[in-house]
């Protein structure tokens, strides 16, 4: 294996989407496994994909030590956790890492979803050694792996991660959009202007406001980024916290990453719609003579960097 091995267990945004029309890409919500050569084990987000990952880890028949990095706490990123069987085995050890909400501490955020009103067992029933570590925008080291975080443009306090090990780096930005949430005037303007003006505003935004993000992603071996919408869908969904494909591709090109994975598929997009998003993204890359490899995330897909 190369330095970092990434496996996708859940690639859907917002809500799980089982059914015949999503068989190819899969319907589970966000969960990505990251293994490091002779290093620790990470799980990025605990959407419904973590349930199958848990079953897989149990089959390995050895104690599981893992860092669970949560981008934020919308349902599609935590809902699988109560069904993650390794958390119930006292031989296992997990550190759950994420940003506090200013009003609620990380451990409370997680235990609330297992309140008896919503779920029959509580977080205290999880017999594994579970600890919590609150982080903000910062840089930390976890068993030799460098983890850098950035707050994203998404309702609430969502983090993006830059994970570096040996000479490889991976960026995980599951939920993010080009425009700032608090830009009320920008938002109003956008709703009433032409497609050309939106493109212009969009360009300006990418140019100015997303410079930090471009630097954060710079020259990574792999960028996994929110690509929930087709270009024409975004204009009705500004401030929802998700990106159209043209922004994601632009970000990948400007930050000169080597590979791009389109992630957090819209629950209303069937396999054909995601195929189309992938084709359109590749078309933009080709038109810029870019050599960035690009594909849509799919359950079961693995990438080594
Ligand atoms: Zn999400
Ligand atoms: Zn979200």
mmCIF file of N, CA and C and ligand atoms in Angstrom, residues 72 74 76-77 154-155 175 242 264, ligand 2:
data_model
loop_
_atom_site.group_PDB
_atom_site.id
_atom_site.type_symbol
_atom_site.label_atom_id
_atom_site.label_comp_id
_atom_site.label_asym_id
_atom_site.label_seq_id
_atom_site.Cartn_x
_atom_site.Cartn_y
_atom_site.Cartn_z
ATOM 1 N N UNK A 72 -19.167 18.010 11.002
ATOM 2 C CA UNK A 72 -20.191 18.759 11.736
ATOM 3 C C UNK A 72 -21.283 17.776 12.115
ATOM 4 N N UNK A 74 -24.813 17.738 11.399
ATOM 5 C CA UNK A 74 -26.078 17.503 10.688
ATOM 6 C C UNK A 74 -26.266 15.994 10.573
ATOM 7 N N UNK A 76 -26.847 13.763 8.454
ATOM 8 C CA UNK A 76 -26.173 12.909 7.465
ATOM 9 C C UNK A 76 -24.711 12.639 7.818
ATOM 10 N N UNK A 77 -24.214 13.265 8.915
ATOM 11 C CA UNK A 77 -22.815 13.048 9.304
ATOM 12 C C UNK A 77 -22.656 12.325 10.639
ATOM 13 N N UNK A 154 -20.956 26.851 5.516
ATOM 14 C CA UNK A 154 -22.033 25.879 5.661
ATOM 15 C C UNK A 154 -22.774 26.264 6.937
ATOM 16 N N UNK A 155 -24.092 26.109 6.988
ATOM 17 C CA UNK A 155 -24.798 26.492 8.218
ATOM 18 C C UNK A 155 -24.224 25.751 9.437
ATOM 19 N N UNK A 175 -19.112 19.441 3.104
ATOM 20 C CA UNK A 175 -20.235 20.371 2.957
ATOM 21 C C UNK A 175 -19.694 21.794 2.900
ATOM 22 N N UNK A 242 -24.105 24.075 -0.002
ATOM 23 C CA UNK A 242 -23.497 23.074 -0.890
ATOM 24 C C UNK A 242 -23.049 23.685 -2.216
ATOM 25 N N UNK A 264 -20.749 13.953 -1.669
ATOM 26 C CA UNK A 264 -21.970 14.468 -1.038
ATOM 27 C C UNK A 264 -23.054 14.678 -2.087
HETATM 28 ZN ZN1 LIG B 2 -24.439 19.836 6.708
#
